[in-house]
Coordinates of C-alpha atoms (C1' of nucleotides) in Angstrom, one line a residue:
Chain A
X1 CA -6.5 1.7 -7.7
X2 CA -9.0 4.5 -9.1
X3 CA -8.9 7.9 -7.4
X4 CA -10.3 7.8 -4.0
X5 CA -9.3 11.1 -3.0
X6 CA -12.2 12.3 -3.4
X7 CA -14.3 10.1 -1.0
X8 CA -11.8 10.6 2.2
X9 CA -12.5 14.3 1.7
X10 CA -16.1 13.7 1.5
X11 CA -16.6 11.3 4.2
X12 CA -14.2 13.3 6.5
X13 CA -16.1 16.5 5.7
X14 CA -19.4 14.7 6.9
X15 CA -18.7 15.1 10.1
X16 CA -17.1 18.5 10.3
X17 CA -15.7 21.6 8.1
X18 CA -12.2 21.3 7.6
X19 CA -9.4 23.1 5.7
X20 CA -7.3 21.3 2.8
X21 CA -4.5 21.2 5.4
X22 CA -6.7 19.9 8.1
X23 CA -7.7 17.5 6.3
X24 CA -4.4 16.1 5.9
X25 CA -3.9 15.9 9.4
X26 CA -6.8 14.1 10.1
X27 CA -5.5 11.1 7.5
X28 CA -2.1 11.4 8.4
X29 CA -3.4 10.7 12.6
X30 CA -5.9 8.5 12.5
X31 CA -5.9 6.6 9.2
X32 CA -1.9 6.1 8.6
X33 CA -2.2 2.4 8.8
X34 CA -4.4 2.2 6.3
X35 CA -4.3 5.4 4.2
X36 CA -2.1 7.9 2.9
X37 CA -2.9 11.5 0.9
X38 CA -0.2 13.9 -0.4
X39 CA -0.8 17.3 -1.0
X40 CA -0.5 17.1 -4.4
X41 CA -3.5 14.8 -4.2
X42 CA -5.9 16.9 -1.6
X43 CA -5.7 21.0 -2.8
X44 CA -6.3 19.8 -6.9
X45 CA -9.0 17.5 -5.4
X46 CA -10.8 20.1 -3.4
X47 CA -10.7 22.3 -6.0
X48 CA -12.6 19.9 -8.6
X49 CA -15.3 18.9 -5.7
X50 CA -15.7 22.4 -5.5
X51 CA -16.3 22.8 -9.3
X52 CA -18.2 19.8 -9.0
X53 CA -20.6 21.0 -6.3
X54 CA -20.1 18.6 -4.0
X55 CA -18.7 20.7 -1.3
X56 CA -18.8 24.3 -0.6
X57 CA -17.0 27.1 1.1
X58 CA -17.6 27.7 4.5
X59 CA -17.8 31.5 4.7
X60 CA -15.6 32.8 7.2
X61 CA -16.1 36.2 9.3
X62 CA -13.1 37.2 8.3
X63 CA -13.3 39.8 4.8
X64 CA -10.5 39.6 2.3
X65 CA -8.6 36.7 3.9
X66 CA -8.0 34.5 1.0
X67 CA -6.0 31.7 3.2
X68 CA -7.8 28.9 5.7
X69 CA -10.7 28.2 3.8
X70 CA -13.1 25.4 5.4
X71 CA -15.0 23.4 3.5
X72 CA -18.2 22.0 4.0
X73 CA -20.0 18.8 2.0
X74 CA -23.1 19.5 0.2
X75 CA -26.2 17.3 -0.6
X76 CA -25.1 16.6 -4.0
X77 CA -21.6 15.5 -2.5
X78 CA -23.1 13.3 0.2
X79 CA -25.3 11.3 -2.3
X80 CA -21.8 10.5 -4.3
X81 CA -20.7 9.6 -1.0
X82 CA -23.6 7.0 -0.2
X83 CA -23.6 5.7 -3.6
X84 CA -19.4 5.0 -3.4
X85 CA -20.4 3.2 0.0
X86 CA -22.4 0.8 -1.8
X87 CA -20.2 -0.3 -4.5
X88 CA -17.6 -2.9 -4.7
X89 CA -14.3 -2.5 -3.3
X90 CA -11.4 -2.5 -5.3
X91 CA -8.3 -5.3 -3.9
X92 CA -5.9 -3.5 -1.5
X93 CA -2.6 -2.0 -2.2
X94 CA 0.9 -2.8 0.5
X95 CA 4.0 -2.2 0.2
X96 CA 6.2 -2.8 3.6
X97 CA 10.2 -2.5 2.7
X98 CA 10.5 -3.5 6.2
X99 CA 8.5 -6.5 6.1
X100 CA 9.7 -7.3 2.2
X101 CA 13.4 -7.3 4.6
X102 CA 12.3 -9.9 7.0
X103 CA 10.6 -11.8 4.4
X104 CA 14.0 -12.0 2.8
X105 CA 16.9 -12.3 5.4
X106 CA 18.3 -15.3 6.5
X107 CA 21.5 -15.8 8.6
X108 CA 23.8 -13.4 6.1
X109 CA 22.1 -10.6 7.1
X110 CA 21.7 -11.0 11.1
X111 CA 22.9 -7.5 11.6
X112 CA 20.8 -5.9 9.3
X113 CA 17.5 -8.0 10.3
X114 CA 18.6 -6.7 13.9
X115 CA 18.3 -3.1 13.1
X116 CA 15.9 -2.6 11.0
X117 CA 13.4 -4.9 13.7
X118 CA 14.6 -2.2 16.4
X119 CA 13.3 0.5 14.0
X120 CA 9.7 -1.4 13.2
X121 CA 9.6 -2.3 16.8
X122 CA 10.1 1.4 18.0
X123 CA 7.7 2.6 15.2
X124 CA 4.6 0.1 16.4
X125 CA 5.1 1.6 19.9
X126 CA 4.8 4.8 18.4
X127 CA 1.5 4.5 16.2
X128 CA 0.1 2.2 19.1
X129 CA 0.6 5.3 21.6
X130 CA -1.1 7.6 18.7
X131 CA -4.1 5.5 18.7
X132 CA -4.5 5.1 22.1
X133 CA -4.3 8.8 22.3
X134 CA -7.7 8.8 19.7
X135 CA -9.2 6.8 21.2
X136 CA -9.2 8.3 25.0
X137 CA -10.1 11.2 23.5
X138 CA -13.0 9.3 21.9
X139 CA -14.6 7.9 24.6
X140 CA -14.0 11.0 26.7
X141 CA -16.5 11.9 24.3
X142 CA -19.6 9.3 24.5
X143 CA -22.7 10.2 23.3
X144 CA -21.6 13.5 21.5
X145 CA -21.7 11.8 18.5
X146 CA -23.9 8.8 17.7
X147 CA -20.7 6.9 14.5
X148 CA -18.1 7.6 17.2
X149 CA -19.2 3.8 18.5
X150 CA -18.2 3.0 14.2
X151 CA -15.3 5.1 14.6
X152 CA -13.8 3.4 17.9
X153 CA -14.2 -0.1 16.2
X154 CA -11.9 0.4 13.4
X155 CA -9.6 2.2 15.8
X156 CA -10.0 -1.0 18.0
X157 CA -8.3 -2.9 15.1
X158 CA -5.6 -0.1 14.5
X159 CA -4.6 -0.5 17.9
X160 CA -4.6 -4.1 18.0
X161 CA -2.7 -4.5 14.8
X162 CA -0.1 -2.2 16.3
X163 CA -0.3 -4.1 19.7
X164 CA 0.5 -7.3 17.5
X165 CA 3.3 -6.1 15.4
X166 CA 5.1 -4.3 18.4
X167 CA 4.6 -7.8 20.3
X168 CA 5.9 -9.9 16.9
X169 CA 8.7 -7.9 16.8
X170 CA 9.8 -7.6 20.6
X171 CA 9.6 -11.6 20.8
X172 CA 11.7 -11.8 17.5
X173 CA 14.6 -9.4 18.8
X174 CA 14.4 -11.5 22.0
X175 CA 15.0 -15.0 20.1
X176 CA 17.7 -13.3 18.3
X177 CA 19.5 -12.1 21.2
X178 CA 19.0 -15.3 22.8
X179 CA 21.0 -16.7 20.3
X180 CA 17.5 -18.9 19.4
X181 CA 17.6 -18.2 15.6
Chain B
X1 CA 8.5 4.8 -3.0
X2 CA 11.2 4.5 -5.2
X3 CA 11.6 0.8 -7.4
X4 CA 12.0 -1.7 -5.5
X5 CA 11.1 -4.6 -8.0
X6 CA 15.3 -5.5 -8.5
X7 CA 15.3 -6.6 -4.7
X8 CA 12.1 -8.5 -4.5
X9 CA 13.8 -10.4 -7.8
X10 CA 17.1 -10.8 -6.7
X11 CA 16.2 -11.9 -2.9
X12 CA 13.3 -14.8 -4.3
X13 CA 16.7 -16.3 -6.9
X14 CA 18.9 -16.4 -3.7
X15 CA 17.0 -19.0 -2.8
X16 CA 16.1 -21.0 -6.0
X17 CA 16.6 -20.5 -9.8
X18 CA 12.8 -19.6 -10.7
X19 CA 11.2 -17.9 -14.0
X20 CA 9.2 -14.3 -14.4
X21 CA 6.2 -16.3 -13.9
X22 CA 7.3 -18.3 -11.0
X23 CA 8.7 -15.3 -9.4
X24 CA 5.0 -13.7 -9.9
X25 CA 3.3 -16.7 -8.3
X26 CA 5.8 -16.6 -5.4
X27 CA 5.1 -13.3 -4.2
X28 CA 1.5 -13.5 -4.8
X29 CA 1.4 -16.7 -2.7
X30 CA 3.8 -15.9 0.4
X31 CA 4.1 -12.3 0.1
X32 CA 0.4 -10.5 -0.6
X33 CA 0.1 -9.5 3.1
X34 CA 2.6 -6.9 2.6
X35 CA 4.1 -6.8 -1.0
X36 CA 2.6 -7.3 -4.8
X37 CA 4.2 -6.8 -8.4
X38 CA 2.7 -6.8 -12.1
X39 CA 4.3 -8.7 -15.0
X40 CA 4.5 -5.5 -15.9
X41 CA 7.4 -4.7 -13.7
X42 CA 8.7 -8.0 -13.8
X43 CA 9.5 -9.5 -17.1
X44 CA 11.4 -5.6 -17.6
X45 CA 13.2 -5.9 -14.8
X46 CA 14.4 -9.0 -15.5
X47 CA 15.7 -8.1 -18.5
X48 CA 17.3 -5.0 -16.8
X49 CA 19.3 -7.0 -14.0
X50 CA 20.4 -9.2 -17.2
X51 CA 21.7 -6.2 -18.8
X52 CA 23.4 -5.3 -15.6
X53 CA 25.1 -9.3 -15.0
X54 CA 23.0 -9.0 -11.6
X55 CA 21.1 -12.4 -12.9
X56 CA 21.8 -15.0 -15.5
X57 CA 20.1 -17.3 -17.9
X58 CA 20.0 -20.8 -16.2
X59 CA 21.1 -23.0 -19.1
X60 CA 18.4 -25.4 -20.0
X61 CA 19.4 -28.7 -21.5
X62 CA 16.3 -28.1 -23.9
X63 CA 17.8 -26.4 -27.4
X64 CA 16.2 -23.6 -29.4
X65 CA 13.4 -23.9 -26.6
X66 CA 13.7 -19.5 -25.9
X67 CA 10.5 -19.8 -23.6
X68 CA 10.6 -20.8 -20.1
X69 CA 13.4 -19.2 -18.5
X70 CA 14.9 -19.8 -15.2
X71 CA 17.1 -17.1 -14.0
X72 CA 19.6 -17.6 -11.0
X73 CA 21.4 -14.6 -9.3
X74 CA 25.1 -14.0 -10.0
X75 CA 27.6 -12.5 -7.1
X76 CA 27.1 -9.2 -8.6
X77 CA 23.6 -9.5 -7.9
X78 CA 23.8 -10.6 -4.6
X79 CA 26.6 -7.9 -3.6
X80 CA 24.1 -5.3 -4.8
X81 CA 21.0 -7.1 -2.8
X82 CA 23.0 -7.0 0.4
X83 CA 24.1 -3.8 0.4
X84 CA 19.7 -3.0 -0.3
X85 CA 19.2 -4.9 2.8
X86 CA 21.5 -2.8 5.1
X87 CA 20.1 0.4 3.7
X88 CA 17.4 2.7 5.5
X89 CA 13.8 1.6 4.8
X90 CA 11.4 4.4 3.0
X91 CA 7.9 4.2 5.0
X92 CA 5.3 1.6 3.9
X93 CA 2.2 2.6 1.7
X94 CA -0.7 1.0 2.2
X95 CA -4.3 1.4 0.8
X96 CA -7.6 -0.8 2.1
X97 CA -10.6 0.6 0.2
X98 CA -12.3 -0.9 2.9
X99 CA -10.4 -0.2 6.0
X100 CA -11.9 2.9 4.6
X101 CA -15.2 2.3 4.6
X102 CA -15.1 1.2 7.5
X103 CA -13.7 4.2 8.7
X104 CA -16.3 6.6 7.5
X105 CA -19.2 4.2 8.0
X106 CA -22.0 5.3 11.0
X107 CA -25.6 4.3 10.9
X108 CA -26.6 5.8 7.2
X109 CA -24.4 3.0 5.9
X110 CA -25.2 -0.1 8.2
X111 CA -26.2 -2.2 5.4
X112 CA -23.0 -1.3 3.2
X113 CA -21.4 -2.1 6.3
X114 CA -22.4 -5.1 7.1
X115 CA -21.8 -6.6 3.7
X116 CA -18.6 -5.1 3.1
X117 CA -17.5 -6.9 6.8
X118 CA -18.6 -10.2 5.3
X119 CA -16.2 -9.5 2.1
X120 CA -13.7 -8.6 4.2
X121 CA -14.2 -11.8 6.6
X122 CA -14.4 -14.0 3.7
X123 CA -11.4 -12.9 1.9
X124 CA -9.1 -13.0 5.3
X125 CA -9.9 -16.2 6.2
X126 CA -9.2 -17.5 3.0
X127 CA -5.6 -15.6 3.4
X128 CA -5.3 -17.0 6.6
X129 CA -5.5 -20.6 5.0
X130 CA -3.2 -20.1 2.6
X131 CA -0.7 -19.2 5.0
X132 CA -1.5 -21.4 7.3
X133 CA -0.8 -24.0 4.3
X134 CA 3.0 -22.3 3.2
X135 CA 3.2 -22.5 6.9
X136 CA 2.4 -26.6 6.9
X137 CA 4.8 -27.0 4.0
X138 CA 7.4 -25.5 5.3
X139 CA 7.4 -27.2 8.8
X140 CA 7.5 -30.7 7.0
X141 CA 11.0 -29.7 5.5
X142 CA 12.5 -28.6 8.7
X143 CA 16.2 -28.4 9.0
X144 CA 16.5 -28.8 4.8
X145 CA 17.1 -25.3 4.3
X146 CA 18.7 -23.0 7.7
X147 CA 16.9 -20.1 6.5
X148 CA 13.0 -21.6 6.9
X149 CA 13.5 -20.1 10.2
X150 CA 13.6 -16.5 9.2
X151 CA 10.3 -17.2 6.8
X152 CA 8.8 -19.0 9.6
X153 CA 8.8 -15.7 12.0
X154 CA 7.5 -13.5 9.1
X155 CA 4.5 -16.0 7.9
X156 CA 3.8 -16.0 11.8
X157 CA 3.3 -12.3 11.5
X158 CA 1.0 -13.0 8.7
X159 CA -1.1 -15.7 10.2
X160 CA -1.5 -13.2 13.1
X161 CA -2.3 -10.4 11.4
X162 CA -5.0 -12.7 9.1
X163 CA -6.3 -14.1 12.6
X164 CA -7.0 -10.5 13.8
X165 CA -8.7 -9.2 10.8
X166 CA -11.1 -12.5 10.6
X167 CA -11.4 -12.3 14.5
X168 CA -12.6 -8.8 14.3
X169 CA -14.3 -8.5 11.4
X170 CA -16.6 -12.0 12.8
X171 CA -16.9 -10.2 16.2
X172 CA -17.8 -6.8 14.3
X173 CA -20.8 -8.5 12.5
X174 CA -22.2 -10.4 15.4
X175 CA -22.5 -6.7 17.5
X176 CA -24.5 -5.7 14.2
X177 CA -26.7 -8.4 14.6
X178 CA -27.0 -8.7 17.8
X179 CA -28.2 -4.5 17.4
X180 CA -25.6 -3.6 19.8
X181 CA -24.7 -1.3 17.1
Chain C
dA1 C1' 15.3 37.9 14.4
dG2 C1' 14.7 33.3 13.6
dT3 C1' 12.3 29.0 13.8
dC4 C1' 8.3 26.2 13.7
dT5 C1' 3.7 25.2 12.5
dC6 C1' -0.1 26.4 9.8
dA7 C1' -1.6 27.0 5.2
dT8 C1' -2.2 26.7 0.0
dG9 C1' -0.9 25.5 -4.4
dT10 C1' 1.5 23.7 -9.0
dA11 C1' 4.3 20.9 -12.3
dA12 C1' 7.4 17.4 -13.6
dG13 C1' 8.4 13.1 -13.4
dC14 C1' 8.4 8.4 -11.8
dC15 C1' 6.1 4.2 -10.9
dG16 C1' 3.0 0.7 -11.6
dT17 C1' -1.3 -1.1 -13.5
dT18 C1' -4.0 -2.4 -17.3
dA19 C1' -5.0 -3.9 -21.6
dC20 C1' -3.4 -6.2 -25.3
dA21 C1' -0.8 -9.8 -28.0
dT22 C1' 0.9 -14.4 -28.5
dG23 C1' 1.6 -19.1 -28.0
dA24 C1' 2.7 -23.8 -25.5
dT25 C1' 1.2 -27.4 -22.6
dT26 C1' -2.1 -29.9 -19.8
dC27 C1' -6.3 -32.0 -18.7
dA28 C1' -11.1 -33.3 -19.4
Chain D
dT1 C1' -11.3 -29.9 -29.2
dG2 C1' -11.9 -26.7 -25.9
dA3 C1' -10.7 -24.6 -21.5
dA4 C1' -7.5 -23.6 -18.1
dT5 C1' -3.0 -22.8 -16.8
dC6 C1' 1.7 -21.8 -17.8
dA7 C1' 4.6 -18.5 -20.0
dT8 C1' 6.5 -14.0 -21.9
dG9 C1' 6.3 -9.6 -23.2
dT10 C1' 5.1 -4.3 -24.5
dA11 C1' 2.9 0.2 -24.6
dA12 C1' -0.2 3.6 -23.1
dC13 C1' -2.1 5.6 -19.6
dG14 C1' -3.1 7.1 -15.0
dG15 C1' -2.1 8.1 -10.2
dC16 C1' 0.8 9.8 -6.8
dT17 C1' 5.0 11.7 -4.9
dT18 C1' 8.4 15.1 -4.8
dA19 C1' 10.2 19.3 -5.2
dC20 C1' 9.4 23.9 -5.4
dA21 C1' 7.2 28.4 -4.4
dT22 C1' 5.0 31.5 -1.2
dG23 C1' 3.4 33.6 2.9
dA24 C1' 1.0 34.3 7.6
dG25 C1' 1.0 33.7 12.6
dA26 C1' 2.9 31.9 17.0
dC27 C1' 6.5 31.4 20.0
dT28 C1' 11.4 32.2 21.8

DNA sequence: AGTCTCATGTAAGCCGTTACATGATTCA
DNA sequence: TGAATCATGTAACGGCTTACATGAGACT
């Protein structure tokens, strides 16, 4: 897959000013399940877009402080934005060594298949309970923002993918224990 | 996420003696929802686990015929496969350019929207009957093979998760429609 | 005083895709 | 005889992670 750095950071700076690190935290919270940045990806990235013109610097108050520097999009950055929208997508990218594992065990590996379902189980719960969280918080919010009704139907399928593969992998556990497989 | 191609090899000629190319076509087939690999990996990795004594050329009664190679794994191999599969897990990556979208869409974009949703409908429901097909197959050779159950629970996981994505993705474009978005 | 979180950034190196090259076999 | 599928392989390039470096502010 190309570079696509650069259109999280633009169509997360739409909607507000944020710092490099900020920014990170909004992809690591909301969109883990079906995006990841690195550092190494965002600060080289922000500093070309800046280059670039397609974001600027939100000035702060604050004289001489070098550090925490927001960021805002500009027109120029939004039109890349809009056209990027419109184009094809390019084919997805997974790779789940936990799922790879199940794919792969059979009866030799019981134990193994055991633990590492108690870790993915106990993970699901987790990111369920994180977007649950976001979206509370989102409809605590109706109205404030007009794509917040967008936003909570992705989320809607975060949550339920989460809800199915906490559910997949209690049932499995149970069968197991049960002696079933 | 450090190579992982060696165990993808190894745990698909546990099963049956298959070549590069088969061993391509199998994970494309049964394993897209959560894994892919490139000749590119694969035909040098093969040669790699040769190197190693992990695999080994199945003799073909066919002489001077040096294309078409089946490989089967030796006990080396599956020591070394084993002791993967009762290792610690490194955390998935996974990128959907248009998850993304979908993400960062709000009312600018309704018409990018609404066409990527009917990509993304399309191409799930055809995943969803291809693994509802592997799922068919491998019903009709029940009791054959003891570890058909194991792939059984892990293609249920991917006919679910197709089911939701098709399911919310049809439901998704019928609130656009309907202008309840 | 020490730890944690916030905050920014770079460089090396690994991993994996893509493009290219080649040829056999099957089917229409 | 031409197209599609089966089949094997390599090399260059690009993308991303990891490790490292640095420092401020908040809290204990």
């Amino acid at each position: 897959m190309k570079r696509k750095t650069k259109y999280v950071l633009l169509g997360l700076l739409r909607d507000e000013s944020l710092t490099g690190y900020e920014l990170k935290s909004a992809i690591d919270n909301r969109m883990s399940f079906f995006w990841q940045e690195s550092y190494g990806q965002i600060y080289p990235e922000l500093k070309m877009l800046l280059e670039d013109k397609m974001i600027d610097v939100l000035s702060d108050n604050n004289e001489t402080k070098h550090d925490k520097v927001k960021y805002k999009i500009t027109n120029r950055g939004l039109s890349v934005f809009n056209k990027w929208m419109n184009e094809e997508n390019e084919k997805d990218t997974v790779r789940s060594e936990a799922l790879l594992k199940f794919f792969l065990a059979d009866s030799t590996n019981l134990d193994a298949l055991t633990k590492h379902l108690e870790i993915y189980n106990k993970h699901s719960v987790d990111l369920l309970e994180l977007y649950l969280q976001y979206e509370r918080q989102l409809t605590g919010l109706v109205g404030v923002h007009d794509n917040h009704k967008y936003l909570l139907e992705i989320l809607s399928l975060g949550i339920k993918q989460q809800e199915l593969y906490s559910q997949w992998s209690r049932e499995y556990l149970k069968k197991i224990k049960r002696n079933v497989l």
